[in-house]
Tab-separated table of C-alpha atoms in Angstrom:
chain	number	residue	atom	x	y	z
A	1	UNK	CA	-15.177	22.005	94.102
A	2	UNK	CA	-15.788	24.597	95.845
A	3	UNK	CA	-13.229	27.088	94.992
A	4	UNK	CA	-14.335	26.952	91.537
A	5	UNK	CA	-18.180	27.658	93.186
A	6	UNK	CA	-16.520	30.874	94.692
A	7	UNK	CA	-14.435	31.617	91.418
A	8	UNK	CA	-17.545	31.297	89.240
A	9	UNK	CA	-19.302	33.576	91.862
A	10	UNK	CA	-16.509	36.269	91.786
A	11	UNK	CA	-16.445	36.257	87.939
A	12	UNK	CA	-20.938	36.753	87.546
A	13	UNK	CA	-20.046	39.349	90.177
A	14	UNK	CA	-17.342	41.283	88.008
A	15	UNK	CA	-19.382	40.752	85.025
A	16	UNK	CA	-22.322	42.144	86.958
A	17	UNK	CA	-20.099	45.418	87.894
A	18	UNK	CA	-18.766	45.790	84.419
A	19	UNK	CA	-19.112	48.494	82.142
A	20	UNK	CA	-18.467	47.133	79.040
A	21	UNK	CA	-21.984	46.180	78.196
A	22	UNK	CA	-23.456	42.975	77.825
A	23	UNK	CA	-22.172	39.737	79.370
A	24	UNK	CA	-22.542	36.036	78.399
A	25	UNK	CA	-21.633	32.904	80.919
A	26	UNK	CA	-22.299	29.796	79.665
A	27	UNK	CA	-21.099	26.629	81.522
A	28	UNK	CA	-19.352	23.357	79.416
A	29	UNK	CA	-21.119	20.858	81.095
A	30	UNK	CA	-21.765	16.808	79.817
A	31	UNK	CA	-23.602	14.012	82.052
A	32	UNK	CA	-23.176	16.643	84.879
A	33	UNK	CA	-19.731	17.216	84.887
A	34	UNK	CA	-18.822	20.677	84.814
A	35	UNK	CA	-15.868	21.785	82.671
A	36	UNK	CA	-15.695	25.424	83.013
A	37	UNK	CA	-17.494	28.224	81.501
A	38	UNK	CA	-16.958	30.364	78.284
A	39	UNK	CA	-17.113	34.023	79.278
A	40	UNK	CA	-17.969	37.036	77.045
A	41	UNK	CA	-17.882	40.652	77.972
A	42	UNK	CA	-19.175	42.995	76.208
A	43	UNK	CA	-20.106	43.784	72.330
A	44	UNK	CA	-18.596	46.504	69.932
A	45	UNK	CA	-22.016	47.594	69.857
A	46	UNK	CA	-22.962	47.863	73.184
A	47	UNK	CA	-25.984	45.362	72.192
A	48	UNK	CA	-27.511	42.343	74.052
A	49	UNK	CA	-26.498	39.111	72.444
A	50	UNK	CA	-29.205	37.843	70.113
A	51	UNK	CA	-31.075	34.115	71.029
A	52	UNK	CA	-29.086	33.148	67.948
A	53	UNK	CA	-25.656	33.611	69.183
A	54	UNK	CA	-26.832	32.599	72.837
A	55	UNK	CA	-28.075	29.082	71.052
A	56	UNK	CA	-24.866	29.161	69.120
A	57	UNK	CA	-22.492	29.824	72.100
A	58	UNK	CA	-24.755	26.940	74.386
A	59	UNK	CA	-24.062	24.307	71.400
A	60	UNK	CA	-20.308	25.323	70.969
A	61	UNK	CA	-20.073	24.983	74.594
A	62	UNK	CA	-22.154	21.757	75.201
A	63	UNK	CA	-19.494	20.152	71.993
A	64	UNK	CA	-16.207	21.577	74.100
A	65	UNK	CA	-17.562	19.790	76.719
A	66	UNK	CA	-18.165	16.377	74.880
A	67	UNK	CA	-14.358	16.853	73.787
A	68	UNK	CA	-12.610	17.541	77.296
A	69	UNK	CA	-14.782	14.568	78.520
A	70	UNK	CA	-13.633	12.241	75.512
A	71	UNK	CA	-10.219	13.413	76.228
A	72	UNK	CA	-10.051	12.665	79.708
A	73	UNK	CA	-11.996	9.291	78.684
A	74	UNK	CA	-9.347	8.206	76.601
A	75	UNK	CA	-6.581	9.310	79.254
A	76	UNK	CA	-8.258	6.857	81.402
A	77	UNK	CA	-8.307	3.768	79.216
A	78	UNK	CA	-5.084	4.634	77.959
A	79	UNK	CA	-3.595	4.475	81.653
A	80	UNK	CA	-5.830	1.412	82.762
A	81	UNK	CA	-4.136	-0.382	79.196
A	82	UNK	CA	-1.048	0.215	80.674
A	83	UNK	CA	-1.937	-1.167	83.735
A	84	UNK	CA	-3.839	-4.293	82.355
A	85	UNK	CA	-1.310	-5.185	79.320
A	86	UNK	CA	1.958	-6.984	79.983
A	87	UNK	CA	4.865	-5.868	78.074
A	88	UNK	CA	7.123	-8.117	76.452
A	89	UNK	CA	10.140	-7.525	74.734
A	90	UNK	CA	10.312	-7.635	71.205
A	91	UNK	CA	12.520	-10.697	70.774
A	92	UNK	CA	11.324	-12.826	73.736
A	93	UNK	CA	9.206	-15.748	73.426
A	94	UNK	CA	8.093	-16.778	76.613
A	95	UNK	CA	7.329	-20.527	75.647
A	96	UNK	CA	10.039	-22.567	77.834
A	97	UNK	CA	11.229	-25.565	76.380
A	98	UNK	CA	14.140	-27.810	74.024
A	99	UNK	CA	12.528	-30.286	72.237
A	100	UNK	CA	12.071	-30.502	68.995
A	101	UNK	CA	8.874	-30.148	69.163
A	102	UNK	CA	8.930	-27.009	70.907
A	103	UNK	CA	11.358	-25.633	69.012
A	104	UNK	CA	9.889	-26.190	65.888
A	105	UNK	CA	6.360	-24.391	67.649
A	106	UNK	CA	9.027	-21.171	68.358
A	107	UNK	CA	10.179	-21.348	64.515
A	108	UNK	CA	6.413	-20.941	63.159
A	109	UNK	CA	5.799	-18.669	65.807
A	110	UNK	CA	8.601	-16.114	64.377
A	111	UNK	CA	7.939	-17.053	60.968
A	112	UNK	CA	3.813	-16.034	61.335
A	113	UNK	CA	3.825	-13.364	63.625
A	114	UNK	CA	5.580	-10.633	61.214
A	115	UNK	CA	2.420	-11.036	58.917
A	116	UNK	CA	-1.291	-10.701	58.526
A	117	UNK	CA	-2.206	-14.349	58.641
A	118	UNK	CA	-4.795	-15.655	60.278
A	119	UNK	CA	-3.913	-18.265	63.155
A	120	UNK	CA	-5.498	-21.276	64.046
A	121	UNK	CA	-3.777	-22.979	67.037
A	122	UNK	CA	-4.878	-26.679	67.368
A	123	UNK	CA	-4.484	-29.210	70.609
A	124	UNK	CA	-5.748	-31.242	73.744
A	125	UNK	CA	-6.458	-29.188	76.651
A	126	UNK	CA	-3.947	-27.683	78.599
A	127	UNK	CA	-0.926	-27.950	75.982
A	128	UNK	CA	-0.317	-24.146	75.787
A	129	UNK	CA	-2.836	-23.194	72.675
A	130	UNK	CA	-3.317	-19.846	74.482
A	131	UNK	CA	0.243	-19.238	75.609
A	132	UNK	CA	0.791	-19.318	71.721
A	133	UNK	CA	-1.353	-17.442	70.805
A	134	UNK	CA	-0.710	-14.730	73.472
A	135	UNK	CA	3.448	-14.853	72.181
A	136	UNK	CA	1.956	-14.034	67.753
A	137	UNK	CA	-0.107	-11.392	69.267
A	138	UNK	CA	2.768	-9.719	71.832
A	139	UNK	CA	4.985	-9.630	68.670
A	140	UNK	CA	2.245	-9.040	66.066
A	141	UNK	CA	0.061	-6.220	67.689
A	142	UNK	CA	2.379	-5.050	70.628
A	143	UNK	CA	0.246	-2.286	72.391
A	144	UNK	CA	-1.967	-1.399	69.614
A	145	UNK	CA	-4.669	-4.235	69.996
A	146	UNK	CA	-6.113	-5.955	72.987
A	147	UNK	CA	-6.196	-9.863	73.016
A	148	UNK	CA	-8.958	-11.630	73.515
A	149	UNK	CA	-9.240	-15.337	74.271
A	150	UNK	CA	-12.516	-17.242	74.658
């Protein structure tokens, strides 16, 4: 942090000892975060910049901001997803079992998953209602949707 403190120094110093006119140095901040500053020196006309473009240039900068911290925001929750989400393989159904019963529960589960049903898993406590419904989502969804179970 504070290299950039002595970087932004050095540049309002060189802007100060410039020649070519007027200088602007506004800082892309959001929620006090500081993501740089847009720096403009001098005009074709040798003018000072008008309130107008000042305002302009503080609301450009104040939206840049609001974009690097979405960015970064979204970097974040992509890399805690990653984290948080199990991967399965596309073909594996991680319901263990030979009877018929179960096998005929792996059958529906490949036959509804492909589509855009809606679901409604039925049972006593403890039978594996979630586990099921954690296997259509995997293969329905894959990374694009978190599940939810209440």
């Amino acid at each position: 942090m504070m290299e950039a403190v002595l970087r932004g120094a050095e540049v309002v110093k060189r802007a100060k000892e410039s020649e070519k006119g007027p200088f602007l140095i506004i800082p892309m901040k959001v929620s006090g975060k500081s993501w740089g500053c847009l720096y403009s020196e001098g005009r074709v006309d040798n003018e000072d910049f008008s309130p107008d473009i000042v305002l302009f240039v503080k609301m450009l900068c104040v939206q840049a901001a609001l974009v690097l911290n979405a960015l970064t925001l979204q970097e974040e929750f992509e890399k805690q997803q990653q984290i948080l989400t199990p991967e399965f393989p596309e073909d594996e159904i991680s319901i263990i079992g030979e009877s018929p019963a179960i096998k005929r529960v792996i059958e529906q589960i490949k036959q509804v998953a492909p589509t855009d049903a809606t679901v409604l898993i039925l049972g006593e406590t403890g039978v594996g209602k979630e586990l099921v419904a954690r296997t259509i989502h995997a293969k329905k969804y894959s990374e694009k949707w978190a599940f939810y179970s209440g």
